[in-house]
CSV table of C-alpha atoms in Angstrom, one decimal:
chain,number,residue,atom,x,y,z
A,19,MET,CA,146.5,137.0,151.4
A,20,SER,CA,144.8,140.1,152.7
A,21,VAL,CA,143.9,143.2,150.7
A,22,THR,CA,143.9,146.6,152.3
A,23,THR,CA,141.3,149.0,151.0
A,24,LEU,CA,142.1,152.7,151.1
A,25,HIS,CA,139.1,154.8,151.8
A,26,THR,CA,139.3,158.3,150.3
A,27,PRO,CA,136.9,161.0,151.4
A,28,SER,CA,134.1,161.8,149.1
A,29,PRO,CA,134.1,165.2,147.4
A,30,ARG,CA,131.1,166.2,149.5
A,31,ALA,CA,132.9,165.2,152.7
A,32,SER,CA,136.0,167.1,151.6
A,33,LYS,CA,133.9,170.2,150.9
A,34,GLY,CA,132.3,170.0,154.3
A,35,LEU,CA,135.7,169.7,156.0
A,36,VAL,CA,137.0,172.7,154.1
A,37,PHE,CA,133.9,174.7,155.1
A,38,GLU,CA,134.2,173.7,158.7
A,39,ILE,CA,137.9,174.8,158.8
A,40,GLY,CA,137.0,178.1,157.2
A,41,ARG,CA,134.2,178.7,159.7
A,42,LYS,CA,136.5,178.0,162.6
A,43,LEU,CA,139.1,180.4,161.2
A,44,ASN,CA,136.5,183.1,160.7
A,45,ASN,CA,135.3,182.6,164.3
A,46,TRP,CA,138.9,182.7,165.6
A,47,GLY,CA,139.6,185.9,163.7
A,48,SER,CA,136.3,187.5,164.6
A,49,ARG,CA,136.0,191.2,164.3
A,50,THR,CA,132.8,191.4,166.3
A,51,GLU,CA,133.8,189.6,169.4
A,52,PRO,CA,136.3,192.4,170.6
A,53,GLU,CA,133.6,194.9,169.9
A,54,GLU,CA,131.1,193.0,172.0
A,55,ARG,CA,133.5,192.6,174.9
A,56,PHE,CA,134.2,196.4,174.7
A,57,ALA,CA,130.4,197.1,174.7
A,58,TRP,CA,129.8,194.9,177.7
A,59,LYS,CA,132.7,196.6,179.5
A,60,GLN,CA,130.9,200.0,178.9
A,61,LEU,CA,127.6,198.5,180.1
A,62,GLU,CA,129.1,197.1,183.3
A,63,GLY,CA,126.7,197.7,186.2
A,64,CYS,CA,123.7,197.9,183.9
A,65,GLU,CA,121.1,195.5,185.3
A,66,ARG,CA,118.7,195.8,182.4
A,67,VAL,CA,120.1,196.0,178.8
A,68,LEU,CA,118.3,196.2,175.5
A,69,ASP,CA,120.0,194.9,172.3
A,70,VAL,CA,118.5,196.5,169.3
A,71,ALA,CA,118.8,194.5,166.1
A,72,CYS,CA,120.0,191.5,168.1
A,73,GLY,CA,120.3,189.1,165.1
A,74,ILE,CA,121.0,185.6,166.2
A,75,GLY,CA,121.9,186.7,169.7
A,76,THR,CA,125.7,186.5,169.8
A,77,PHE,CA,125.8,189.6,172.0
A,78,MET,CA,123.0,188.5,174.2
A,79,ARG,CA,124.6,185.1,174.9
A,80,MET,CA,127.5,186.8,176.6
A,81,ARG,CA,125.2,187.9,179.4
A,82,PRO,CA,121.6,186.7,178.9
A,83,ALA,CA,120.4,187.6,182.4
A,84,GLY,CA,118.6,191.0,182.3
A,85,THR,CA,119.1,191.4,178.5
A,86,VAL,CA,116.3,191.9,176.1
A,87,GLY,CA,116.8,191.7,172.3
A,88,ILE,CA,114.6,193.0,169.5
A,89,ASP,CA,114.9,192.3,165.8
A,90,ILE,CA,112.7,193.0,162.8
A,91,ASN,CA,113.6,189.5,161.4
A,92,GLU,CA,111.2,186.9,162.7
A,93,SER,CA,113.5,184.0,162.0
A,94,SER,CA,116.3,185.7,164.0
A,95,VAL,CA,113.9,186.1,166.9
A,96,GLU,CA,112.8,182.5,166.7
A,97,HIS,CA,116.5,181.4,166.7
A,98,CYS,CA,117.2,183.5,169.8
A,99,ARG,CA,114.2,182.1,171.6
A,100,ALA,CA,115.2,178.6,170.8
A,101,LEU,CA,118.5,179.4,172.7
A,102,GLY,CA,116.4,180.6,175.7
A,103,LEU,CA,117.1,184.3,175.1
A,104,ASP,CA,114.5,187.0,175.7
A,105,ALA,CA,114.1,188.1,172.1
A,106,ARG,CA,111.1,190.0,170.6
A,107,LEU,CA,110.0,191.3,167.2
A,108,GLY,CA,110.6,195.0,167.1
A,109,ASP,CA,111.5,198.0,164.9
A,110,ALA,CA,114.7,200.0,165.7
A,111,LEU,CA,113.0,203.2,164.5
A,112,ASN,CA,110.0,202.7,166.8
A,113,LEU,CA,111.0,200.9,170.0
A,114,ASP,CA,108.0,199.5,171.8
A,115,PHE,CA,109.3,200.4,175.3
A,116,GLU,CA,108.5,203.3,177.7
A,117,ASP,CA,111.0,206.2,178.2
A,118,ASN,CA,113.9,205.4,180.5
A,119,SER,CA,113.2,201.6,180.5
A,120,PHE,CA,116.8,200.3,180.4
A,121,ASP,CA,120.0,201.0,182.2
A,122,GLY,CA,121.9,200.5,178.9
A,123,VAL,CA,121.3,200.0,175.2
A,124,HIS,CA,123.4,198.2,172.6
A,125,SER,CA,123.0,198.2,168.8
A,126,ALA,CA,125.5,196.9,166.3
A,127,HIS,CA,125.8,197.3,162.5
A,128,VAL,CA,122.3,198.4,161.7
A,129,MET,CA,122.6,202.2,161.4
A,130,HIS,CA,124.2,201.9,157.9
A,131,ALA,CA,120.8,200.7,156.6
A,132,PHE,CA,119.2,204.1,157.4
A,133,SER,CA,119.1,207.4,155.6
A,134,ALA,CA,120.2,210.5,157.5
A,135,GLY,CA,116.7,211.2,158.8
A,136,GLN,CA,116.2,207.6,159.8
A,137,GLY,CA,119.6,207.5,161.4
A,138,THR,CA,118.6,210.5,163.6
A,139,ARG,CA,115.4,208.7,164.6
A,140,TYR,CA,117.3,205.5,165.3
A,141,LEU,CA,119.7,207.2,167.7
A,142,SER,CA,116.9,209.2,169.3
A,143,GLU,CA,115.0,206.0,170.0
A,144,LEU,CA,118.1,204.4,171.6
A,145,ILE,CA,118.5,207.4,173.9
A,146,ARG,CA,114.8,207.7,174.7
A,147,VAL,CA,114.5,204.2,176.2
A,148,THR,CA,117.8,204.6,178.2
A,149,ARG,CA,117.5,206.0,181.7
A,150,PRO,CA,119.3,209.3,182.6
A,151,GLY,CA,122.9,208.4,183.4
A,152,GLY,CA,122.7,205.2,181.4
A,153,THR,CA,125.0,204.1,178.5
A,154,ILE,CA,124.3,203.7,174.8
A,155,VAL,CA,126.8,201.7,172.7
A,156,VAL,CA,126.6,201.7,168.9
A,157,SER,CA,128.8,199.8,166.5
A,158,ASN,CA,129.2,201.0,162.9
A,159,LEU,CA,131.1,200.0,159.8
A,160,CYS,CA,132.3,203.1,157.9
A,161,ASP,CA,135.0,202.2,155.3
A,162,THR,CA,133.5,203.4,152.0
A,163,ALA,CA,135.8,201.0,150.1
A,164,GLN,CA,134.2,198.0,151.8
A,165,ILE,CA,130.8,198.8,153.3
A,166,PHE,CA,128.9,198.9,150.0
A,167,GLY,CA,129.6,195.2,149.6
A,168,TYR,CA,126.6,194.8,151.9
A,169,PRO,CA,123.4,195.1,149.8
A,170,GLU,CA,121.4,196.6,152.6
A,171,VAL,CA,123.6,199.6,153.1
A,172,ALA,CA,122.1,203.1,152.5
A,173,ARG,CA,125.0,205.1,153.7
A,174,PRO,CA,128.0,204.9,156.1
A,175,TYR,CA,128.1,206.8,159.4
A,176,THR,CA,131.7,207.8,160.4
A,177,PRO,CA,132.6,208.8,164.0
A,178,GLU,CA,132.8,212.4,162.7
A,179,ALA,CA,129.1,212.1,161.5
A,180,LEU,CA,128.0,211.1,165.0
A,181,PHE,CA,130.1,213.8,166.6
A,182,ARG,CA,128.4,216.4,164.3
A,183,MET,CA,125.0,215.0,165.1
A,184,PHE,CA,125.6,215.4,168.8
A,185,HIS,CA,127.3,218.8,168.5
A,186,ALA,CA,124.5,220.2,166.2
A,187,ALA,CA,122.0,220.0,169.1
A,188,SER,CA,124.0,222.7,171.0
A,189,SER,CA,124.8,224.8,167.9
A,190,PRO,CA,122.3,227.6,167.0
A,191,ARG,CA,123.7,227.6,163.5
A,192,SER,CA,122.8,224.0,162.8
A,193,ASN,CA,119.3,223.0,162.0
A,194,VAL,CA,119.3,220.4,159.3
A,195,GLY,CA,117.2,217.7,161.0
A,196,THR,CA,120.1,215.6,162.3
A,197,GLU,CA,120.4,217.0,165.8
A,198,ILE,CA,120.8,214.5,168.7
A,199,ALA,CA,120.5,216.1,172.1
A,200,GLY,CA,121.1,214.8,175.6
A,201,VAL,CA,124.3,212.6,175.4
A,202,ARG,CA,128.0,213.0,176.0
A,203,PHE,CA,130.9,211.0,174.7
A,204,LYS,CA,132.2,208.2,176.9
A,205,ALA,CA,134.6,205.8,175.0
A,206,MET,CA,135.6,204.5,171.6
A,207,HIS,CA,136.9,201.2,170.2
A,208,PHE,CA,138.2,200.9,166.6
A,209,ARG,CA,138.0,197.9,164.2
A,210,ARG,CA,141.3,197.8,162.4
A,211,PRO,CA,141.5,196.4,158.8
A,212,PRO,CA,143.8,193.5,157.9
A,213,LEU,CA,147.3,194.3,156.9
A,214,ILE,CA,146.8,193.1,153.3
A,215,ARG,CA,143.1,193.2,152.2
A,216,CYS,CA,142.4,190.1,150.2
A,217,ARG,CA,139.7,190.5,147.7
A,218,PHE,CA,138.9,187.6,145.3
A,219,VAL,CA,135.6,188.0,143.5
A,220,ARG,CA,136.1,185.8,140.4
A,221,SER,CA,133.9,183.2,142.1
A,222,GLU,CA,131.9,182.7,145.4
A,223,LYS,CA,134.5,180.1,146.6
A,224,LEU,CA,137.3,182.6,146.1
A,225,TRP,CA,135.3,185.3,147.8
A,226,HIS,CA,134.9,183.0,150.9
A,227,ALA,CA,138.6,182.2,150.7
A,228,ALA,CA,139.5,185.9,150.8
A,229,GLY,CA,137.3,186.3,153.9
A,230,VAL,CA,139.1,183.4,155.7
A,231,LEU,CA,142.5,184.9,154.8
A,232,ASN,CA,141.4,188.3,156.1
A,233,SER,CA,140.2,186.7,159.3
A,234,LEU,CA,143.4,184.8,159.7
A,235,GLN,CA,145.3,188.1,159.6
A,236,TYR,CA,143.0,189.6,162.1
A,237,GLY,CA,143.5,186.7,164.5
A,238,CYS,CA,147.3,187.0,164.1
A,239,PHE,CA,147.1,190.8,164.8
A,240,LEU,CA,148.3,191.6,161.3
A,241,ARG,CA,146.3,194.8,161.1
A,242,LYS,CA,146.6,198.4,160.0
A,243,PHE,CA,146.6,200.0,163.4
A,244,TRP,CA,147.0,203.5,161.9
A,245,THR,CA,143.5,203.4,160.4
A,246,PHE,CA,140.1,201.8,160.9
A,247,GLU,CA,137.1,200.3,159.0
A,248,GLY,CA,134.6,200.5,161.8
A,249,TYR,CA,134.1,201.6,165.4
A,250,THR,CA,132.1,201.1,168.5
A,251,MET,CA,131.1,204.3,170.3
A,252,ALA,CA,129.8,204.6,173.9
A,253,VAL,CA,127.9,207.6,175.0
A,254,THR,CA,126.1,208.5,178.3
A,255,LYS,CA,122.6,209.9,178.5
A,256,ALA,CA,122.5,213.2,180.3
A,257,GLU,CA,121.1,213.4,183.8
A,258,GLY,CA,117.9,215.5,184.3
């Protein structure tokens, strides 16, 4: 007489499986991947590109040849280097590159960590290291109902704020220290919020579950297309 033994997964294995499924759903419903594809489209033809605040290198991996990344976080730089990417330690407010060094510059989701004066310095540095006629692409989150969930946030920067910063440089009535000269608007991509924003904060597990549900909606195109929670703006540095 044979006895069949049923093997049930351990709680640790079940937890790992749930985490892996959640991770894959979050990747499938990624908000950043469409932004990165849009950014690379705007940077098409740029032989030398700088990625400011490159993080773990997801943007750089889409086209590593000719792309240099800088980040203030040493562990992020080490991670990128382990992947064979050209990443270096650097400060977004004081880029260690000569003027006009790159054909294009990209920087995503870092401006919100800066005050108004620092934000002006940040954009000025991106423009400074870009050659005349080159492209600068910046991604920002700006929904005030969501953005302060990130502890590093100092303030949000809406598209209107950037437009005013660019316009102020040509307005004799504006002189408040946020003037950005030498660029013109090129293109814009919007990040749309999920149709039903799930927000569960009773526990960390529920918080992660809400994130997965929001990503699932995003991947299924269940979004509020009449509004936005973030954007990617491309501008061109003026010639001469």
